[in-house]
């Protein structure tokens, strides 16, 4: 079966711009969670969506937002980009959430210049 | 907030050696995950544990809920095992997302 697909794989944006990243989960998976990975902070939880509802949000500013569509595909948006937003953004999908494990996508590497 | 500590941070070993990576956490959890990340970024979920022990090939993961501690073992290590191994814990049901350790950089030399 197809894995978790993240697009685009690489992205270069200018400070102040906004960006939208996409994540298509494994078919049938209803939970999609997003993570940011940087060399300094490691992996950090951004938010999780389940059946189009945001269930929880990590400690990130309001510039980071997301949504989930009825087909479980999810997007995350970062507005007013800052240099510090340069990171690998990973999404993971799960049938129900933490209790049954996650499958991760390959990530989108965002560079803000 | 759960704190997740991994040790060692870096580990270099010779091919064939038995490898142990440790993970400790501070708050009770519903599940603990061991993840593997190769250069380039992709993450593979190796194990999800809520109790006891799991084995997959040369990889073994154990968890002690009372001591809030887990170990990942690699038997007969091989250069292709070289990667970053990350421990992550969750409270279940999407209640808190996952909290991650800083990772262990493992290099297996031939």
XYZ file of N, CA and C in Angstrom:
669
model
N 0.841 -1.186 0.000
C 0.000 0.000 0.000
C 0.881 1.241 0.000
N 0.368 2.345 -0.524
C 1.139 3.571 -0.592
C 1.408 4.075 0.813
N 2.604 4.704 0.982
C 2.961 5.242 2.278
C 2.405 6.636 2.452
N 2.975 7.341 3.408
C 2.591 8.721 3.662
C 3.347 9.608 2.683
N 2.640 10.436 1.969
C 3.252 11.273 0.940
C 3.240 12.728 1.350
N 4.415 13.318 1.342
C 4.528 14.740 1.657
C 5.019 15.496 0.436
N 4.380 16.613 0.161
C 4.813 17.462 -0.944
C 4.832 18.916 -0.515
N 5.763 19.705 -1.057
C 6.889 19.256 -1.868
C 7.986 18.659 -0.990
N 9.022 18.097 -1.561
C 10.130 17.557 -0.788
C 11.074 18.658 -0.322
N 11.258 19.637 -1.173
C 12.156 20.744 -0.852
C 11.479 22.050 -1.233
N 11.789 23.081 -0.458
C 11.150 24.374 -0.669
C 12.081 25.469 -0.167
N 12.234 26.504 -0.965
C 13.001 27.671 -0.532
C 12.076 28.868 -0.592
N 11.973 29.569 0.533
C 11.093 30.730 0.626
C 11.875 31.898 1.209
N 11.324 33.076 0.981
C 11.940 34.295 1.490
C 11.265 34.704 2.796
N 12.037 35.248 3.686
C 11.499 35.740 4.948
C 10.284 36.641 4.713
N 9.238 36.434 5.491
C 8.017 37.215 5.349
C 6.955 36.557 4.487
N 7.362 35.615 3.651
C 6.382 34.913 2.829
C 5.619 33.893 3.659
N 4.652 33.255 3.033
C 3.952 32.159 3.687
C 4.139 30.894 2.863
N 3.909 29.754 3.499
C 4.115 28.483 2.815
C 3.044 27.494 3.257
N 2.669 26.617 2.341
C 1.713 25.552 2.639
C 2.339 24.222 2.271
N 2.338 23.299 3.223
C 2.874 21.963 3.010
C 1.722 20.968 3.038
N 1.868 19.886 2.277
C 0.786 18.923 2.163
C 1.228 17.545 2.633
N 0.276 16.813 3.200
C 0.532 15.458 3.677
C -0.661 14.581 3.324
N -0.409 13.518 2.560
C -1.454 12.547 2.245
C -1.188 11.284 3.048
N -2.100 10.933 3.953
C -1.850 9.790 4.828
C -2.084 8.470 4.117
N -1.728 7.405 4.786
C -2.042 6.071 4.299
C -3.562 5.931 4.231
N -4.031 5.287 3.179
C -5.469 5.124 2.999
C -6.090 4.480 4.228
N -7.151 5.107 4.732
C -7.839 4.573 5.909
C -7.368 5.183 7.220
N -6.202 5.798 7.203
C -5.719 6.454 8.421
C -6.451 7.772 8.621
N -6.913 8.002 9.852
C -7.695 9.198 10.128
C -6.926 10.238 10.933
N -5.805 9.841 11.498
C -5.014 10.769 12.312
C -3.779 11.208 11.528
N -3.564 12.510 11.488
C -2.356 13.067 10.875
C -1.730 14.025 11.883
N -0.463 13.832 12.149
C 0.242 14.739 13.048
C 1.448 15.336 12.329
N 1.824 16.506 12.759
C 2.914 17.258 12.138
C 4.012 17.528 13.153
N 5.257 17.498 12.677
C 6.411 17.708 13.530
C 7.429 18.586 12.807
N 8.165 19.350 13.607
C 9.256 20.161 13.087
C 10.562 19.593 13.622
N 11.550 19.445 12.753
C 12.850 18.972 13.197
C 13.924 19.975 12.818
N 14.642 20.454 13.813
C 15.770 21.361 13.596
C 16.989 20.807 14.316
N 18.197 21.185 13.868
C 19.397 20.684 14.551
C 19.438 21.081 16.023
N 18.947 22.247 16.346
C 19.030 22.724 17.723
C 17.981 22.138 18.657
N 16.757 22.031 18.179
C 15.640 21.601 19.041
C 15.227 20.149 18.828
N 15.760 19.519 17.809
C 15.352 18.156 17.523
C 13.925 18.124 16.989
N 13.242 17.039 17.249
C 11.869 16.858 16.780
C 10.903 17.447 17.796
N 9.967 18.244 17.307
C 8.942 18.831 18.176
C 7.574 18.668 17.537
N 6.607 18.403 18.380
C 5.229 18.197 17.944
C 4.582 19.537 17.610
N 3.952 19.611 16.448
C 3.252 20.823 16.032
C 1.757 20.716 16.333
N 1.077 19.796 15.698
C -0.346 19.559 15.959
C -0.773 18.224 15.373
N -1.953 17.789 15.827
C -2.524 16.552 15.331
C -3.972 16.782 14.944
N -4.364 16.169 13.836
C -5.742 16.221 13.376
C -6.302 14.805 13.320
N -7.557 14.728 13.680
C -8.272 13.445 13.620
C -9.674 13.746 13.125
N -10.038 13.119 12.029
C -11.364 13.340 11.431
C -11.685 14.824 11.322
N -10.772 15.568 10.757
C -10.918 16.993 10.423
C -10.877 17.922 11.632
N -10.644 17.378 12.823
C -10.617 18.206 14.026
C -9.206 18.225 14.604
N -8.754 19.422 14.987
C -7.458 19.503 15.647
C -7.622 19.011 17.084
N -6.895 17.935 17.436
C -7.041 17.352 18.767
C -6.070 17.969 19.753
N -4.919 18.369 19.268
C -3.945 18.946 20.174
C -2.949 19.777 19.390
N -2.330 20.705 20.078
C -1.387 21.610 19.431
C -0.172 21.735 20.318
N 0.995 21.737 19.711
C 2.231 21.921 20.451
C 2.481 23.385 20.739
N 3.625 23.663 21.296
C 3.962 25.009 21.740
C 4.619 25.810 20.619
N 3.835 26.170 19.624
C 4.320 26.958 18.501
C 3.443 28.200 18.352
N 4.001 29.282 17.782
C 3.195 30.503 17.628
C 2.049 30.315 16.645
N 1.119 31.250 16.684
C -0.068 31.163 15.841
C 0.211 31.233 14.354
N 1.453 31.578 13.987
C 1.816 31.594 12.562
C 1.762 30.184 11.960
N 1.813 29.211 12.814
C 1.748 27.821 12.374
C 0.299 27.347 12.513
N -0.271 26.909 11.420
C -1.649 26.437 11.462
C -1.792 25.242 10.536
N -2.897 24.566 10.672
C -3.112 23.408 9.819
C -4.576 23.140 9.636
N -4.847 22.169 8.808
C -6.219 21.709 8.641
C -6.196 20.310 8.056
N -7.335 19.654 8.173
C -7.472 18.320 7.602
C -8.757 18.278 6.811
N -8.685 17.649 5.682
C -9.841 17.565 4.788
C -10.612 16.260 5.026
N -11.759 16.159 4.396
C -12.617 14.987 4.624
C -11.966 13.698 4.149
N -11.009 13.790 3.234
C -10.312 12.570 2.780
C -9.067 12.289 3.629
N -8.942 12.975 4.740
C -7.858 12.857 5.720
C -6.557 13.530 5.297
N -6.460 13.999 4.066
C -5.270 14.761 3.688
C -5.173 15.999 4.556
N -3.940 16.371 4.859
C -3.745 17.508 5.756
C -2.782 18.505 5.137
N -2.969 19.734 5.481
C -2.045 20.795 5.098
C -1.615 21.547 6.344
N -0.377 22.017 6.322
C 0.030 22.959 7.353
C 0.523 24.228 6.670
N 0.268 25.327 7.313
C 0.612 26.626 6.771
C 1.477 27.382 7.770
N 2.488 28.023 7.263
C 3.293 28.904 8.103
C 3.271 30.279 7.447
N 2.799 31.261 8.188
C 2.737 32.616 7.652
C 3.915 33.448 8.168
N 4.187 34.525 7.489
C 5.246 35.465 7.892
C 6.508 34.700 8.296
N 7.057 33.993 7.331
C 8.195 33.117 7.598
C 9.378 33.860 8.210
N 10.017 33.164 9.141
C 11.237 33.675 9.776
C 12.380 32.713 9.453
N 13.609 33.221 9.573
C 14.770 32.376 9.271
C 14.756 31.111 10.121
N 14.299 31.264 11.367
C 14.262 30.125 12.290
C 13.251 29.062 11.947
N 12.408 29.326 10.964
C 11.436 28.313 10.537
C 12.070 27.300 9.592
N 13.298 27.546 9.187
C 14.003 26.585 8.341
C 14.136 25.270 9.099
N 13.626 24.216 8.513
C 13.568 22.942 9.228
C 13.086 21.855 8.287
N 13.149 20.634 8.794
C 12.496 19.504 8.135
C 11.130 19.348 8.793
N 10.081 19.389 7.994
C 8.730 19.231 8.514
C 8.227 17.840 8.138
N 7.898 17.088 9.164
C 7.469 15.705 8.973
C 5.999 15.559 9.356
N 5.310 14.734 8.607
C 3.975 14.361 9.056
C 3.946 12.853 9.265
N 3.039 12.420 10.079
C 2.873 11.003 10.357
C 1.387 10.694 10.381
N 1.023 9.546 9.869
C -0.385 9.172 9.917
C -0.560 7.910 10.746
N -1.743 7.783 11.262
C -2.069 6.656 12.124
C -3.544 6.342 11.970
N -3.881 5.104 12.212
C -5.284 4.709 12.106
C -6.134 5.466 13.123
N -5.650 5.490 14.362
C -6.431 6.100 15.433
C -5.643 7.100 16.251
N -4.320 7.060 16.156
C -3.490 7.920 16.990
C -2.421 7.098 17.664
N -1.921 7.618 18.742
C -0.744 7.065 19.383
C -0.876 5.580 19.723
N -2.027 5.130 20.053
C -2.160 3.779 20.586
C -1.883 2.689 19.560
N -1.871 3.022 18.290
C -1.629 1.983 17.291
C -0.454 2.298 16.392
N 0.356 3.276 16.753
C 1.590 3.514 16.017
C 1.419 4.443 14.837
N 2.537 4.947 14.382
C 2.563 5.948 13.338
C 3.376 5.482 12.140
N 3.049 6.013 10.955
C 3.894 5.881 9.779
C 4.269 7.295 9.351
N 5.563 7.511 9.193
C 6.047 8.851 8.866
C 6.249 9.025 7.373
N 6.061 10.257 6.925
C 6.425 10.629 5.567
C 7.903 10.966 5.499
N 8.380 11.268 4.295
C 9.804 11.582 4.099
C 10.153 13.017 4.453
N 9.131 13.832 4.633
C 9.378 15.190 5.087
C 9.481 16.206 3.977
N 9.275 17.454 4.339
C 9.515 18.606 3.464
C 10.608 19.439 4.104
N 11.671 19.643 3.344
C 12.771 20.471 3.881
C 12.550 21.905 3.436
N 12.260 22.765 4.390
C 11.984 24.170 4.124
C 13.205 25.007 4.483
N 13.638 25.809 3.548
C 14.724 26.748 3.797
C 14.190 28.159 3.624
N 14.359 28.974 4.641
C 13.922 30.365 4.586
C 15.163 31.250 4.468
N 15.183 32.075 3.422
C 16.362 32.916 3.173
C 15.998 34.406 3.278
N 4.770 18.272 31.547
C 5.416 17.964 30.277
C 6.417 16.828 30.483
N 6.388 15.858 29.550
C 7.285 14.728 29.674
C 8.678 15.092 29.191
N 9.676 14.692 29.971
C 11.065 14.850 29.560
C 11.580 13.495 29.129
N 12.229 13.454 27.978
C 12.746 12.198 27.438
C 14.248 12.328 27.285
N 14.966 11.442 27.970
C 16.425 11.462 27.938
C 16.942 10.204 27.272
N 17.825 10.377 26.318
C 18.429 9.232 25.646
C 19.915 9.193 25.928
N 20.441 7.975 25.989
C 21.881 7.824 26.123
C 22.328 6.547 25.412
N 23.535 6.549 24.845
C 24.399 7.716 24.703
C 23.925 8.627 23.572
N 24.489 9.816 23.484
C 24.154 10.722 22.374
C 24.813 10.246 21.088
N 26.028 9.750 21.207
C 26.792 9.256 20.066
C 27.399 7.911 20.424
N 27.423 7.016 19.452
C 27.970 5.690 19.677
C 28.604 5.188 18.394
N 29.879 4.847 18.486
C 30.588 4.231 17.366
C 31.021 2.845 17.794
N 30.716 1.861 16.979
C 31.028 0.476 17.315
C 31.508 -0.258 16.070
N 32.076 -1.423 16.302
C 32.544 -2.264 15.201
C 31.432 -3.206 14.772
N 31.475 -3.550 13.509
C 30.504 -4.503 12.975
C 30.489 -5.770 13.816
N 29.287 -6.227 14.121
C 29.148 -7.453 14.897
C 28.908 -7.222 16.380
N 29.178 -6.036 16.856
C 28.994 -5.760 18.285
C 27.521 -5.698 18.661
N 27.262 -5.951 19.940
C 25.919 -5.824 20.519
C 25.748 -4.379 20.977
N 24.663 -3.741 20.523
C 24.440 -2.321 20.778
C 23.250 -2.142 21.712
N 23.395 -1.234 22.664
C 22.280 -0.881 23.550
C 22.113 0.630 23.589
N 20.900 1.089 23.353
C 20.553 2.510 23.456
C 19.458 2.618 24.513
N 19.614 3.579 25.402
C 18.684 3.714 26.526
C 17.813 4.958 26.407
N 16.619 4.867 26.990
C 15.666 5.974 26.974
C 14.951 6.010 28.318
N 14.938 7.165 28.951
C 14.196 7.374 30.197
C 13.224 8.522 30.023
N 12.073 8.416 30.683
C 11.067 9.469 30.581
C 10.545 9.767 31.980
N 9.922 10.938 32.115
C 9.615 11.409 33.465
C 8.167 11.207 33.887
N 7.257 11.083 32.923
C 5.828 11.011 33.253
C 5.247 9.738 32.654
N 4.276 9.152 33.340
C 3.635 7.956 32.833
C 3.099 8.142 31.426
N 3.179 7.093 30.636
C 2.838 7.190 29.220
C 1.881 6.064 28.823
N 1.331 6.182 27.612
C 0.537 5.081 27.092
C 1.368 4.218 26.146
N 2.345 4.824 25.490
C 3.160 4.062 24.558
C 4.501 4.743 24.356
N 5.502 3.928 24.067
C 6.836 4.433 23.755
C 7.208 3.917 22.376
N 7.798 4.803 21.581
C 8.151 4.457 20.214
C 9.665 4.531 20.031
N 10.195 3.594 19.281
C 11.575 3.698 18.808
C 11.532 3.952 17.300
N 12.245 4.997 16.898
C 12.261 5.427 15.506
C 13.690 5.398 14.985
N 13.819 5.194 13.678
C 15.125 5.208 13.031
C 15.105 6.259 11.929
N 16.135 7.085 11.927
C 16.219 8.131 10.903
C 17.575 8.059 10.210
N 17.512 7.848 8.887
C 18.728 7.813 8.081
C 19.011 9.195 7.526
N 20.261 9.451 7.102
C 20.566 10.734 6.448
C 19.580 10.984 5.317
N 19.132 12.231 5.194
C 18.093 12.528 4.206
C 16.758 12.760 4.881
N 16.611 12.249 6.098
C 15.485 12.666 6.924
C 14.376 11.671 7.164
N 14.144 10.711 6.277
C 13.003 9.828 6.446
C 13.058 9.056 7.752
N 11.922 8.959 8.416
C 11.831 8.272 9.697
C 11.046 6.994 9.532
N 11.592 5.928 10.121
C 10.911 4.640 10.113
C 10.568 4.279 11.549
N 9.339 3.887 11.765
C 8.931 3.454 13.092
C 9.366 2.013 13.285
N 10.210 1.772 14.291
C 10.725 0.420 14.534
C 9.808 -0.366 15.473
N 9.475 0.249 16.592
C 8.671 -0.429 17.603
C 7.730 0.565 18.268
N 6.588 0.039 18.703
C 5.740 0.750 19.638
C 5.489 -0.191 20.811
N 5.801 0.288 22.019
C 5.734 -0.564 23.200
C 4.859 0.077 24.260
N 4.060 -0.753 24.923
C 3.397 -0.272 26.127
C 3.788 -1.127 27.324
N 4.349 -2.289 27.068
C 4.845 -3.148 28.147
C 5.739 -4.225 27.544
N 6.607 -4.818 28.399
C 7.353 -6.002 28.015
C 8.435 -5.795 26.981
N 8.409 -6.635 25.987
C 9.521 -6.755 25.053
C 8.984 -7.076 23.667
N 9.653 -6.507 22.654
C 9.317 -6.859 21.277
C 10.605 -7.127 20.512
N 10.517 -8.018 19.522
C 11.692 -8.379 18.722
C 11.312 -8.356 17.259
N 12.222 -7.798 16.456
C 12.029 -7.813 15.009
C 13.388 -7.972 14.369
N 13.648 -9.175 13.872
C 14.955 -9.434 13.287
C 16.047 -9.315 14.334
N 17.016 -8.462 14.063
C 18.127 -8.276 15.002
C 17.845 -7.176 16.030
N 16.691 -6.613 15.989
C 16.343 -5.529 16.904
C 15.434 -6.041 18.019
N 15.747 -5.603 19.237
C 14.938 -5.962 20.398
C 14.669 -4.685 21.184
N 13.421 -4.478 21.590
C 13.084 -3.323 22.419
C 12.404 -3.814 23.679
N 12.797 -3.222 24.791
C 12.195 -3.570 26.077
C 11.732 -2.294 26.768
N 10.755 -2.443 27.645
C 10.296 -1.302 28.416
C 9.975 -1.748 29.834
N 10.355 -0.921 30.807
C 10.019 -1.150 32.212
C 9.173 0.038 32.642
N 7.870 -0.203 32.746
C 6.929 0.890 33.026
C 7.178 1.479 34.413
N 7.478 0.618 35.393
C 7.681 1.099 36.766
C 8.889 2.018 36.849
N 9.947 1.651 36.124
C 11.174 2.455 36.161
C 11.182 3.546 35.104
N 10.164 3.605 34.249
C 10.075 4.604 33.187
C 11.356 4.569 32.335
N 11.639 3.398 31.821
C 12.883 3.206 31.095
C 12.674 2.185 29.983
N 13.320 2.450 28.858
C 13.271 1.520 27.733
C 14.662 1.381 27.131
N 14.920 0.238 26.547
C 16.189 0.008 25.850
C 15.923 -0.551 24.458
N 16.779 -0.150 23.545
C 16.770 -0.713 22.195
C 18.102 -1.438 22.015
N 18.024 -2.710 21.649
C 19.224 -3.503 21.444
C 19.332 -3.893 19.969
N 20.563 -3.888 19.479
C 20.829 -4.387 18.130
C 21.865 -5.494 18.264
N 21.497 -6.682 17.829
C 22.449 -7.791 17.877
C 23.157 -7.902 16.527
N 24.403 -8.381 16.557
C 25.189 -8.572 15.336
C 25.105 -7.327 14.443
N 25.504 -6.197 14.985
C 25.340 -4.924 14.283
C 26.069 -4.927 12.932
N 25.532 -4.140 12.020
C 26.015 -4.073 10.637
C 26.103 -2.609 10.236
N 27.034 -2.262 9.330
C 27.121 -0.859 8.898
C 25.797 -0.256 8.438
N 24.895 -1.055 7.887
C 23.613 -0.495 7.445
C 22.720 -0.091 8.619
N 23.120 -0.486 9.847
C 22.374 -0.045 11.035
C 22.734 1.387 11.424
N 23.757 1.939 10.781
C 24.176 3.304 11.087
C 23.032 4.269 10.786
N 22.631 5.010 11.801
C 21.470 5.901 11.680
C 21.325 6.652 13.002
N 20.328 7.508 13.065
C 19.953 8.137 14.331
C 18.736 7.383 14.870
N 18.814 6.970 16.102
C 17.712 6.249 16.745
C 17.073 7.187 17.760
N 15.768 7.324 17.638
C 15.036 8.311 18.434
C 13.960 7.610 19.244
N 13.920 7.955 20.503
C 12.874 7.466 21.406
C 11.792 8.539 21.496
N 10.542 8.134 21.458
C 9.439 9.097 21.564
C 8.361 8.499 22.453
N 7.717 9.344 23.241
C 6.672 8.850 24.139
C 5.387 9.618 23.885
N 4.261 8.953 24.147
C 2.969 9.576 23.942
C 2.015 9.217 25.071
N 1.000 10.089 25.227
C 0.019 9.858 26.287
C -1.204 9.133 25.775
N -1.285 8.949 24.446
C -2.385 8.158 23.930
C -3.550 8.996 23.458
N -4.243 8.504 22.448
C -5.443 9.142 21.934
C -5.213 10.523 21.420
N -4.005 10.809 21.002
C -3.703 12.140 20.485
C -3.713 13.201 21.547
N -3.698 12.808 22.823
C -3.835 13.791 23.895
C -2.698 14.780 23.929
N -1.532 14.350 23.543
C -0.397 15.239 23.725
C 0.611 15.135 22.603
N 0.274 14.487 21.519
C 1.265 14.285 20.483
C 2.377 13.414 21.013
N 3.511 13.465 20.378
C 4.676 12.718 20.822
C 5.724 13.681 21.357
N 6.437 13.240 22.399
C 7.594 13.972 22.897
C 8.814 13.137 22.580
N 9.837 13.782 22.009
C 10.974 13.055 21.469
C 12.231 13.246 22.296
N 13.070 12.204 22.325
C 14.421 12.371 22.811
C 15.264 13.036 21.750
N 16.489 13.386 22.108
C 17.381 14.084 21.173
C 17.986 13.143 20.140
N 17.869 11.846 20.377
C 18.402 10.885 19.417
C 19.792 10.385 19.772
N 20.093 9.203 19.304
C 21.422 8.595 19.445
C 21.989 8.384 18.050
N 23.147 9.020 17.794
C 23.805 8.865 16.497
C 24.680 7.615 16.551
N 24.297 6.598 15.814
C 25.015 5.325 15.827
C 25.790 5.156 14.536
N 27.060 4.845 14.670
C 27.903 4.528 13.511
C 28.493 3.147 13.737
N 28.258 2.272 12.784
C 28.827 0.929 12.838
C 29.923 0.854 11.771
N 31.126 0.638 12.228
C 32.264 0.587 11.299
C 32.522 -0.843 10.852
N 32.842 -1.023 9.560
C 33.077 -2.394 9.071
C 34.392 -2.947 9.605
